[in-house]
mmCIF file of N, CA and C in Angstrom:
data_model
loop_
_atom_site.group_PDB
_atom_site.id
_atom_site.type_symbol
_atom_site.label_atom_id
_atom_site.label_comp_id
_atom_site.label_asym_id
_atom_site.label_seq_id
_atom_site.Cartn_x
_atom_site.Cartn_y
_atom_site.Cartn_z
ATOM 1 N N MET A 1 -35.717 -3.598 -35.647
ATOM 2 C CA MET A 1 -34.767 -4.167 -34.663
ATOM 3 C C MET A 1 -33.451 -3.445 -34.686
ATOM 4 N N ALA A 2 -33.057 -3.026 -35.909
ATOM 5 C CA ALA A 2 -31.726 -2.398 -35.964
ATOM 6 C C ALA A 2 -31.881 -0.924 -35.312
ATOM 7 N N SER A 3 -33.070 -0.325 -35.426
ATOM 8 C CA SER A 3 -33.211 0.995 -34.823
ATOM 9 C C SER A 3 -33.228 0.885 -33.302
ATOM 10 N N SER A 4 -33.791 -0.180 -32.739
ATOM 11 C CA SER A 4 -33.783 -0.306 -31.270
ATOM 12 C C SER A 4 -32.431 -0.564 -30.733
ATOM 13 N N SER A 5 -31.634 -1.359 -31.438
ATOM 14 C CA SER A 5 -30.343 -1.572 -31.011
ATOM 15 C C SER A 5 -29.404 -0.388 -31.134
ATOM 16 N N MET A 6 -29.663 0.422 -32.100
ATOM 17 C CA MET A 6 -28.993 1.690 -32.290
ATOM 18 C C MET A 6 -29.300 2.662 -31.167
ATOM 19 N N ALA A 7 -30.571 2.741 -30.733
ATOM 20 C CA ALA A 7 -31.003 3.629 -29.680
ATOM 21 C C ALA A 7 -30.361 3.218 -28.361
ATOM 22 N N VAL A 8 -30.229 1.880 -28.171
ATOM 23 C CA VAL A 8 -29.559 1.369 -26.949
ATOM 24 C C VAL A 8 -28.153 1.818 -26.974
ATOM 25 N N SER A 9 -27.480 1.697 -28.087
ATOM 26 C CA SER A 9 -26.068 1.966 -28.138
ATOM 27 C C SER A 9 -25.833 3.497 -27.908
ATOM 28 N N LEU A 10 -26.725 4.290 -28.360
ATOM 29 C CA LEU A 10 -26.577 5.753 -28.100
ATOM 30 C C LEU A 10 -26.785 6.130 -26.621
ATOM 31 N N SER A 11 -27.769 5.460 -26.040
ATOM 32 C CA SER A 11 -28.114 5.791 -24.636
ATOM 33 C C SER A 11 -26.981 5.217 -23.703
ATOM 34 N N LEU A 12 -26.345 4.146 -23.991
ATOM 35 C CA LEU A 12 -25.311 3.591 -23.210
ATOM 36 C C LEU A 12 -23.948 4.373 -23.325
ATOM 37 N N SER A 13 -23.821 4.982 -24.539
ATOM 38 C CA SER A 13 -22.551 5.758 -24.748
ATOM 39 C C SER A 13 -22.646 7.105 -23.978
ATOM 40 N N ASN A 14 -23.784 7.536 -23.575
ATOM 41 C CA ASN A 14 -23.936 8.782 -22.803
ATOM 42 C C ASN A 14 -24.155 8.501 -21.368
ATOM 43 N N SER A 15 -24.036 7.253 -20.933
ATOM 44 C CA SER A 15 -24.216 6.922 -19.456
ATOM 45 C C SER A 15 -23.029 7.398 -18.702
ATOM 46 N N PRO A 16 -23.243 7.578 -17.325
ATOM 47 C CA PRO A 16 -22.076 8.047 -16.529
ATOM 48 C C PRO A 16 -21.021 6.819 -16.272
ATOM 49 N N PHE A 17 -21.431 5.667 -16.618
ATOM 50 C CA PHE A 17 -20.468 4.565 -16.403
ATOM 51 C C PHE A 17 -19.449 4.484 -17.577
ATOM 52 N N CYS A 18 -19.751 5.149 -18.561
ATOM 53 C CA CYS A 18 -18.869 5.153 -19.765
ATOM 54 C C CYS A 18 -18.091 6.423 -19.812
ATOM 55 N N PRO A 19 -16.877 6.423 -19.350
ATOM 56 C CA PRO A 19 -16.107 7.713 -19.395
ATOM 57 C C PRO A 19 -15.793 8.210 -20.794
ATOM 58 N N ARG A 20 -15.955 9.378 -20.952
ATOM 59 C CA ARG A 20 -15.739 10.055 -22.284
ATOM 60 C C ARG A 20 -14.322 10.562 -22.351
ATOM 61 N N ARG A 21 -13.596 10.199 -23.382
ATOM 62 C CA ARG A 21 -12.154 10.545 -23.568
ATOM 63 C C ARG A 21 -12.230 12.028 -24.140
ATOM 64 N N THR A 22 -11.225 12.801 -23.904
ATOM 65 C CA THR A 22 -11.157 14.104 -24.495
ATOM 66 C C THR A 22 -11.037 14.077 -26.068
ATOM 67 N N PRO A 23 -9.992 13.327 -26.594
ATOM 68 C CA PRO A 23 -10.025 13.206 -28.057
ATOM 69 C C PRO A 23 -10.880 11.960 -28.449
ATOM 70 N N PRO A 24 -11.954 12.172 -29.189
ATOM 71 C CA PRO A 24 -12.736 11.065 -29.474
ATOM 72 C C PRO A 24 -12.030 10.058 -30.524
ATOM 73 N N PRO A 25 -12.061 8.779 -30.243
ATOM 74 C CA PRO A 25 -11.316 7.826 -31.108
ATOM 75 C C PRO A 25 -12.078 7.730 -32.454
ATOM 76 N N ARG A 26 -11.301 7.642 -33.479
ATOM 77 C CA ARG A 26 -11.807 7.502 -34.834
ATOM 78 C C ARG A 26 -11.947 6.067 -35.275
ATOM 79 N N ARG A 27 -13.149 5.500 -34.960
ATOM 80 C CA ARG A 27 -13.399 4.085 -35.243
ATOM 81 C C ARG A 27 -14.674 4.076 -35.992
ATOM 82 N N SER A 28 -14.765 3.185 -36.921
ATOM 83 C CA SER A 28 -16.074 2.986 -37.655
ATOM 84 C C SER A 28 -16.807 1.914 -37.018
ATOM 85 N N VAL A 29 -18.174 2.142 -36.891
ATOM 86 C CA VAL A 29 -19.050 1.144 -36.310
ATOM 87 C C VAL A 29 -19.737 0.394 -37.389
ATOM 88 N N HIS A 30 -19.550 -0.949 -37.429
ATOM 89 C CA HIS A 30 -20.171 -1.779 -38.462
ATOM 90 C C HIS A 30 -21.266 -2.589 -37.746
ATOM 91 N N LEU A 31 -22.471 -2.530 -38.410
ATOM 92 C CA LEU A 31 -23.592 -3.268 -37.843
ATOM 93 C C LEU A 31 -23.554 -4.699 -38.330
ATOM 94 N N ALA A 32 -23.668 -5.600 -37.425
ATOM 95 C CA ALA A 32 -23.631 -7.031 -37.704
ATOM 96 C C ALA A 32 -24.966 -7.463 -38.322
ATOM 97 N N PRO A 33 -24.993 -8.647 -38.887
ATOM 98 C CA PRO A 33 -26.311 -9.183 -39.371
ATOM 99 C C PRO A 33 -27.276 -9.271 -38.214
ATOM 100 N N LEU A 34 -28.580 -9.048 -38.577
ATOM 101 C CA LEU A 34 -29.620 -8.992 -37.546
ATOM 102 C C LEU A 34 -29.929 -10.375 -37.034
ATOM 103 N N SER A 35 -29.555 -11.456 -37.653
ATOM 104 C CA SER A 35 -29.969 -12.807 -37.210
ATOM 105 C C SER A 35 -29.146 -13.271 -35.993
ATOM 106 N N SER A 36 -27.929 -12.848 -35.888
ATOM 107 C CA SER A 36 -27.088 -13.295 -34.746
ATOM 108 C C SER A 36 -27.270 -12.402 -33.463
ATOM 109 N N MET A 37 -27.557 -13.071 -32.338
ATOM 110 C CA MET A 37 -27.752 -12.311 -31.079
ATOM 111 C C MET A 37 -26.321 -11.985 -30.482
ATOM 112 N N ALA A 38 -25.380 -12.786 -30.681
ATOM 113 C CA ALA A 38 -24.020 -12.498 -30.155
ATOM 114 C C ALA A 38 -23.458 -11.239 -30.766
ATOM 115 N N ALA A 39 -23.658 -10.957 -31.979
ATOM 116 C CA ALA A 39 -23.229 -9.773 -32.558
ATOM 117 C C ALA A 39 -23.851 -8.494 -32.034
ATOM 118 N N SER A 40 -25.146 -8.595 -31.610
ATOM 119 C CA SER A 40 -25.783 -7.433 -30.985
ATOM 120 C C SER A 40 -25.180 -7.017 -29.685
ATOM 121 N N LEU A 41 -24.473 -7.937 -29.042
ATOM 122 C CA LEU A 41 -23.823 -7.539 -27.754
ATOM 123 C C LEU A 41 -22.539 -6.804 -27.972
ATOM 124 N N LYS A 42 -21.965 -6.795 -29.079
ATOM 125 C CA LYS A 42 -20.738 -6.088 -29.445
ATOM 126 C C LYS A 42 -21.048 -4.675 -29.868
ATOM 127 N N LEU A 43 -21.787 -3.939 -29.050
ATOM 128 C CA LEU A 43 -22.113 -2.554 -29.376
ATOM 129 C C LEU A 43 -21.162 -1.702 -28.567
ATOM 130 N N SER A 44 -21.562 -0.364 -28.502
ATOM 131 C CA SER A 44 -20.715 0.571 -27.796
ATOM 132 C C SER A 44 -20.650 0.314 -26.272
ATOM 133 N N SER A 45 -21.702 -0.433 -25.765
ATOM 134 C CA SER A 45 -21.759 -0.695 -24.324
ATOM 135 C C SER A 45 -20.512 -1.482 -23.943
ATOM 136 N N SER A 46 -20.333 -2.648 -24.702
ATOM 137 C CA SER A 46 -19.139 -3.476 -24.404
ATOM 138 C C SER A 46 -17.835 -2.713 -24.690
ATOM 139 N N HIS A 47 -17.838 -1.863 -25.719
ATOM 140 C CA HIS A 47 -16.645 -0.983 -25.983
ATOM 141 C C HIS A 47 -16.347 -0.150 -24.750
ATOM 142 N N CYS A 48 -17.379 0.475 -24.159
ATOM 143 C CA CYS A 48 -17.105 1.365 -23.044
ATOM 144 C C CYS A 48 -16.685 0.555 -21.810
ATOM 145 N N ILE A 49 -17.189 -0.618 -21.659
ATOM 146 C CA ILE A 49 -16.684 -1.407 -20.517
ATOM 147 C C ILE A 49 -15.204 -1.759 -20.710
ATOM 148 N N SER A 50 -14.871 -2.227 -21.945
ATOM 149 C CA SER A 50 -13.496 -2.634 -22.156
ATOM 150 C C SER A 50 -12.598 -1.371 -22.144
ATOM 151 N N SER A 51 -13.016 -0.303 -22.655
ATOM 152 C CA SER A 51 -12.127 0.977 -22.608
ATOM 153 C C SER A 51 -11.986 1.437 -21.177
ATOM 154 N N PHE A 52 -13.059 1.274 -20.333
ATOM 155 C CA PHE A 52 -12.937 1.686 -18.943
ATOM 156 C C PHE A 52 -11.960 0.865 -18.303
ATOM 157 N N GLY A 53 -12.012 -0.461 -18.557
ATOM 158 C CA GLY A 53 -11.035 -1.436 -17.895
ATOM 159 C C GLY A 53 -9.574 -1.151 -18.337
ATOM 160 N N LEU A 54 -9.412 -0.802 -19.602
ATOM 161 C CA LEU A 54 -8.086 -0.470 -20.097
ATOM 162 C C LEU A 54 -7.604 0.847 -19.545
ATOM 163 N N ALA A 55 -8.466 1.700 -19.267
ATOM 164 C CA ALA A 55 -8.071 3.027 -18.770
ATOM 165 C C ALA A 55 -7.602 2.938 -17.321
ATOM 166 N N VAL A 56 -8.184 2.002 -16.508
ATOM 167 C CA VAL A 56 -7.901 1.851 -15.138
ATOM 168 C C VAL A 56 -6.785 0.863 -14.844
ATOM 169 N N LEU A 57 -6.814 -0.268 -15.507
ATOM 170 C CA LEU A 57 -5.859 -1.296 -15.258
ATOM 171 C C LEU A 57 -4.405 -0.936 -15.466
ATOM 172 N N PRO A 58 -3.955 -0.320 -16.514
ATOM 173 C CA PRO A 58 -2.504 -0.040 -16.603
ATOM 174 C C PRO A 58 -2.008 0.827 -15.514
ATOM 175 N N ARG A 59 -2.709 1.732 -15.015
ATOM 176 C CA ARG A 59 -2.253 2.560 -13.840
ATOM 177 C C ARG A 59 -2.017 1.702 -12.597
ATOM 178 N N LYS A 60 -2.951 0.857 -12.317
ATOM 179 C CA LYS A 60 -2.862 -0.079 -11.201
ATOM 180 C C LYS A 60 -1.729 -1.081 -11.272
ATOM 181 N N LEU A 61 -1.579 -1.596 -12.438
ATOM 182 C CA LEU A 61 -0.534 -2.600 -12.680
ATOM 183 C C LEU A 61 0.868 -1.918 -12.618
ATOM 184 N N SER A 62 0.952 -0.712 -13.138
ATOM 185 C CA SER A 62 2.277 -0.013 -13.089
ATOM 186 C C SER A 62 2.628 0.324 -11.711
ATOM 187 N N SER A 63 1.670 0.713 -10.911
ATOM 188 C CA SER A 63 2.006 1.056 -9.542
ATOM 189 C C SER A 63 2.354 -0.187 -8.703
ATOM 190 N N ILE A 64 1.654 -1.322 -8.990
ATOM 191 C CA ILE A 64 1.938 -2.507 -8.316
ATOM 192 C C ILE A 64 3.245 -3.044 -8.704
ATOM 193 N N SER A 65 3.607 -3.053 -10.025
ATOM 194 C CA SER A 65 4.790 -3.675 -10.526
ATOM 195 C C SER A 65 6.019 -2.812 -10.087
ATOM 196 N N SER A 66 5.888 -1.536 -9.864
ATOM 197 C CA SER A 66 7.072 -0.646 -9.525
ATOM 198 C C SER A 66 7.409 -0.812 -8.094
ATOM 199 N N SER A 67 6.452 -1.131 -7.174
ATOM 200 C CA SER A 67 6.742 -1.167 -5.759
ATOM 201 C C SER A 67 7.583 -2.349 -5.289
ATOM 202 N N PRO A 68 7.412 -3.598 -5.814
ATOM 203 C CA PRO A 68 8.279 -4.686 -5.286
ATOM 204 C C PRO A 68 9.747 -4.521 -5.590
ATOM 205 N N SER A 69 10.031 -3.866 -6.776
ATOM 206 C CA SER A 69 11.445 -3.737 -7.066
ATOM 207 C C SER A 69 12.183 -2.789 -6.146
ATOM 208 N N GLY A 70 11.507 -1.763 -5.655
ATOM 209 C CA GLY A 70 12.127 -0.872 -4.702
ATOM 210 C C GLY A 70 12.213 -1.445 -3.313
ATOM 211 N N SER A 71 11.289 -2.358 -2.944
ATOM 212 C CA SER A 71 11.296 -2.949 -1.599
ATOM 213 C C SER A 71 12.137 -4.085 -1.464
ATOM 214 N N SER A 72 12.822 -4.619 -2.587
ATOM 215 C CA SER A 72 13.618 -5.762 -2.462
ATOM 216 C C SER A 72 14.958 -5.523 -1.783
ATOM 217 N N ARG A 73 15.343 -4.265 -1.785
ATOM 218 C CA ARG A 73 16.615 -3.883 -1.060
ATOM 219 C C ARG A 73 16.306 -3.712 0.447
ATOM 220 N N THR A 74 17.316 -4.110 1.221
ATOM 221 C CA THR A 74 17.174 -3.923 2.687
ATOM 222 C C THR A 74 17.588 -2.497 3.035
ATOM 223 N N ARG A 75 16.838 -1.905 3.976
ATOM 224 C CA ARG A 75 17.082 -0.571 4.443
ATOM 225 C C ARG A 75 17.615 -0.591 5.869
ATOM 226 N N SER A 76 18.513 0.297 6.177
ATOM 227 C CA SER A 76 18.967 0.350 7.569
ATOM 228 C C SER A 76 18.052 1.147 8.363
ATOM 229 N N LEU A 77 17.936 0.816 9.656
ATOM 230 C CA LEU A 77 17.050 1.473 10.563
ATOM 231 C C LEU A 77 17.764 2.356 11.484
ATOM 232 N N THR A 78 17.521 3.632 11.613
ATOM 233 C CA THR A 78 18.277 4.634 12.457
ATOM 234 C C THR A 78 17.249 5.025 13.530
ATOM 235 N N ILE A 79 17.616 4.937 14.768
ATOM 236 C CA ILE A 79 16.807 5.401 15.864
ATOM 237 C C ILE A 79 17.131 6.802 16.255
ATOM 238 N N VAL A 80 16.281 7.756 16.098
ATOM 239 C CA VAL A 80 16.566 9.105 16.430
ATOM 240 C C VAL A 80 16.277 9.377 17.910
ATOM 241 N N SER A 81 15.149 9.115 18.321
ATOM 242 C CA SER A 81 14.787 9.182 19.736
ATOM 243 C C SER A 81 13.640 8.259 19.976
ATOM 244 N N ALA A 82 13.521 7.784 21.247
ATOM 245 C CA ALA A 82 12.484 6.856 21.512
ATOM 246 C C ALA A 82 12.015 6.899 22.985
ATOM 247 N N LYS A 83 10.808 7.062 23.252
ATOM 248 C CA LYS A 83 10.169 7.028 24.625
ATOM 249 C C LYS A 83 10.967 7.951 25.683
ATOM 250 N N GLY A 84 11.167 9.144 25.222
ATOM 251 C CA GLY A 84 11.612 10.119 26.227
ATOM 252 C C GLY A 84 13.140 10.180 26.332
ATOM 253 N N TYR A 85 13.843 9.308 25.653
ATOM 254 C CA TYR A 85 15.369 9.317 25.895
ATOM 255 C C TYR A 85 15.902 10.355 24.902
ATOM 256 N N LYS A 86 16.844 11.142 25.354
ATOM 257 C CA LYS A 86 17.557 12.080 24.475
ATOM 258 C C LYS A 86 18.897 11.440 24.164
ATOM 259 N N MET A 87 19.123 10.906 23.069
ATOM 260 C CA MET A 87 20.422 10.283 22.628
ATOM 261 C C MET A 87 21.196 11.423 21.934
ATOM 262 N N LYS A 88 22.128 12.092 22.644
ATOM 263 C CA LYS A 88 22.831 13.084 22.070
ATOM 264 C C LYS A 88 24.066 12.612 21.343
ATOM 265 N N THR A 89 24.727 11.611 21.827
ATOM 266 C CA THR A 89 25.893 11.075 21.160
ATOM 267 C C THR A 89 25.697 9.591 21.007
ATOM 268 N N HIS A 90 26.600 9.084 20.206
ATOM 269 C CA HIS A 90 26.558 7.572 19.955
ATOM 270 C C HIS A 90 26.904 6.801 21.244
ATOM 271 N N LYS A 91 27.770 7.380 22.064
ATOM 272 C CA LYS A 91 28.086 6.710 23.280
ATOM 273 C C LYS A 91 26.918 6.656 24.260
ATOM 274 N N ALA A 92 26.146 7.742 24.258
ATOM 275 C CA ALA A 92 24.988 7.785 25.168
ATOM 276 C C ALA A 92 23.959 6.741 24.763
ATOM 277 N N SER A 93 23.732 6.587 23.488
ATOM 278 C CA SER A 93 22.752 5.618 23.018
ATOM 279 C C SER A 93 23.369 4.177 23.184
ATOM 280 N N ALA A 94 24.697 4.005 23.094
ATOM 281 C CA ALA A 94 25.285 2.733 23.349
ATOM 282 C C ALA A 94 25.188 2.300 24.738
ATOM 283 N N LYS A 95 25.106 3.275 25.677
ATOM 284 C CA LYS A 95 24.925 2.913 27.101
ATOM 285 C C LYS A 95 23.506 2.567 27.458
ATOM 286 N N ARG A 96 22.583 3.193 26.766
ATOM 287 C CA ARG A 96 21.092 2.902 27.102
ATOM 288 C C ARG A 96 20.592 1.643 26.405
ATOM 289 N N PHE A 97 21.132 1.346 25.194
ATOM 290 C CA PHE A 97 20.545 0.211 24.461
ATOM 291 C C PHE A 97 21.564 -0.739 24.074
ATOM 292 N N ARG A 98 21.181 -2.009 23.970
ATOM 293 C CA ARG A 98 22.069 -3.128 23.480
ATOM 294 C C ARG A 98 21.334 -3.835 22.333
ATOM 295 N N VAL A 99 22.135 -4.326 21.419
ATOM 296 C CA VAL A 99 21.620 -5.133 20.358
ATOM 297 C C VAL A 99 22.014 -6.556 20.539
ATOM 298 N N THR A 100 21.095 -7.486 20.627
ATOM 299 C CA THR A 100 21.430 -8.845 20.870
ATOM 300 C C THR A 100 21.896 -9.495 19.683
ATOM 301 N N GLY A 101 22.348 -10.787 19.776
ATOM 302 C CA GLY A 101 22.845 -11.490 18.628
ATOM 303 C C GLY A 101 21.759 -11.804 17.562
ATOM 304 N N THR A 102 20.477 -11.760 17.945
ATOM 305 C CA THR A 102 19.384 -11.944 16.972
ATOM 306 C C THR A 102 18.986 -10.666 16.359
ATOM 307 N N GLY A 103 19.580 -9.577 16.760
ATOM 308 C CA GLY A 103 19.170 -8.262 16.162
ATOM 309 C C GLY A 103 18.126 -7.516 16.904
ATOM 310 N N LYS A 104 17.779 -7.995 18.065
ATOM 311 C CA LYS A 104 16.681 -7.313 18.889
ATOM 312 C C LYS A 104 17.362 -6.243 19.723
ATOM 313 N N ILE A 105 16.644 -5.108 19.754
ATOM 314 C CA ILE A 105 17.142 -3.966 20.532
ATOM 315 C C ILE A 105 16.504 -4.052 21.955
ATOM 316 N N VAL A 106 17.349 -4.011 22.997
ATOM 317 C CA VAL A 106 16.915 -4.123 24.332
ATOM 318 C C VAL A 106 17.443 -2.988 25.201
ATOM 319 N N ARG A 107 16.743 -2.655 26.259
ATOM 320 C CA ARG A 107 17.215 -1.648 27.235
ATOM 321 C C ARG A 107 16.982 -2.201 28.620
ATOM 322 N N ARG A 108 17.703 -1.582 29.580
ATOM 323 C CA ARG A 108 17.536 -2.025 30.997
ATOM 324 C C ARG A 108 16.255 -1.272 31.494
ATOM 325 N N ARG A 109 15.661 -1.912 32.407
ATOM 326 C CA ARG A 109 14.445 -1.332 33.056
ATOM 327 C C ARG A 109 14.704 -0.037 33.836
ATOM 328 N N ALA A 110 13.732 0.812 33.868
ATOM 329 C CA ALA A 110 13.989 2.041 34.641
ATOM 330 C C ALA A 110 13.979 1.806 36.137
ATOM 331 N N GLY A 111 14.740 2.669 36.797
ATOM 332 C CA GLY A 111 14.865 2.554 38.250
ATOM 333 C C GLY A 111 15.993 1.782 38.798
ATOM 334 N N LYS A 112 16.800 1.209 37.943
ATOM 335 C CA LYS A 112 17.922 0.326 38.444
ATOM 336 C C LYS A 112 19.011 1.185 39.081
ATOM 337 N N GLN A 113 19.251 2.414 38.605
ATOM 338 C CA GLN A 113 20.325 3.213 39.115
ATOM 339 C C GLN A 113 19.994 4.004 40.400
ATOM 340 N N HIS A 114 18.748 4.227 40.641
ATOM 341 C CA HIS A 114 18.416 5.063 41.725
ATOM 342 C C HIS A 114 17.965 4.478 42.957
ATOM 343 N N LEU A 115 18.545 4.895 44.119
ATOM 344 C CA LEU A 115 18.197 4.388 45.464
ATOM 345 C C LEU A 115 18.118 2.859 45.581
ATOM 346 N N LEU A 116 19.216 2.215 45.295
ATOM 347 C CA LEU A 116 19.255 0.782 45.247
ATOM 348 C C LEU A 116 19.209 0.272 46.690
ATOM 349 N N TYR A 117 19.690 1.062 47.740
ATOM 350 C CA TYR A 117 19.754 0.556 49.045
ATOM 351 C C TYR A 117 18.330 0.480 49.634
ATOM 352 N N LYS A 118 17.356 1.093 48.971
ATOM 353 C CA LYS A 118 15.930 1.037 49.603
ATOM 354 C C LYS A 118 15.210 -0.144 48.960
ATOM 355 N N LYS A 119 15.725 -0.739 47.951
ATOM 356 C CA LYS A 119 14.972 -1.806 47.276
ATOM 357 C C LYS A 119 15.481 -3.190 47.730
ATOM 358 N N ASN A 120 14.546 -4.100 47.801
ATOM 359 C CA ASN A 120 14.887 -5.477 48.215
ATOM 360 C C ASN A 120 15.584 -6.236 47.047
ATOM 361 N N ASN A 121 16.096 -7.392 47.351
ATOM 362 C CA ASN A 121 16.879 -8.052 46.339
ATOM 363 C C ASN A 121 16.049 -8.616 45.160
ATOM 364 N N LYS A 122 14.794 -8.985 45.461
ATOM 365 C CA LYS A 122 13.931 -9.442 44.393
ATOM 366 C C LYS A 122 13.602 -8.333 43.394
ATOM 367 N N ARG A 123 13.351 -7.137 43.965
ATOM 368 C CA ARG A 123 13.044 -6.005 43.055
ATOM 369 C C ARG A 123 14.328 -5.650 42.316
ATOM 370 N N LYS A 124 15.517 -5.646 42.882
ATOM 371 C CA LYS A 124 16.758 -5.353 42.152
ATOM 372 C C LYS A 124 16.988 -6.271 41.008
ATOM 373 N N LEU A 125 16.740 -7.564 41.210
ATOM 374 C CA LEU A 125 16.860 -8.527 40.161
ATOM 375 C C LEU A 125 15.903 -8.267 39.027
ATOM 376 N N ARG A 126 14.696 -7.985 39.348
ATOM 377 C CA ARG A 126 13.726 -7.729 38.337
ATOM 378 C C ARG A 126 14.094 -6.477 37.516
ATOM 379 N N LEU A 127 14.613 -5.471 38.188
ATOM 380 C CA LEU A 127 14.990 -4.199 37.516
ATOM 381 C C LEU A 127 16.267 -4.361 36.664
ATOM 382 N N SER A 128 17.122 -5.253 37.003
ATOM 383 C CA SER A 128 18.332 -5.435 36.266
ATOM 384 C C SER A 128 18.155 -6.161 34.958
ATOM 385 N N LYS A 129 16.998 -6.811 34.736
ATOM 386 C CA LYS A 129 16.772 -7.563 33.514
ATOM 387 C C LYS A 129 16.553 -6.650 32.394
ATOM 388 N N MET A 130 16.919 -7.067 31.190
ATOM 389 C CA MET A 130 16.733 -6.297 29.997
ATOM 390 C C MET A 130 15.324 -6.455 29.466
ATOM 391 N N VAL A 131 14.904 -5.452 28.781
ATOM 392 C CA VAL A 131 13.448 -5.347 28.254
ATOM 393 C C VAL A 131 13.566 -5.169 26.825
ATOM 394 N N GLY A 132 12.760 -5.935 26.007
ATOM 395 C CA GLY A 132 12.672 -5.744 24.615
ATOM 396 C C GLY A 132 12.115 -4.407 24.237
ATOM 397 N N PHE A 133 12.845 -3.734 23.284
ATOM 398 C CA PHE A 133 12.401 -2.303 23.013
ATOM 399 C C PHE A 133 11.388 -2.245 21.907
ATOM 400 N N PHE A 134 11.772 -2.889 20.762
ATOM 401 C CA PHE A 134 10.808 -2.817 19.602
ATOM 402 C C PHE A 134 10.108 -4.128 19.391
#
């Protein structure tokens, strides 16, 4: 029975699910008494599973724990260009866009400035309304 459990432990340690570390750990393997079945489960297969979990988990936890601390600060948003507008100066962008009291960026609909005498009143009113930008 001890030889069969030793063969199982050797075959599991060479399996692809058990990653092999470059420096082999110096640990001694003690065989448990043959009468207990729970002790036979504590072979190299469980060691490989636990070492695999320890090798993967710290990297994931460190990446998760480092991201919320950086995102807790508020960042300012700068609009460089949007939907074909060339905002060359601050005054030009101030003419095209307005920021409401709630912080929403709005712009006037296209076509308000051109050929107003050809448009009827209903269309002029529709074009003069502000449109949400983002």
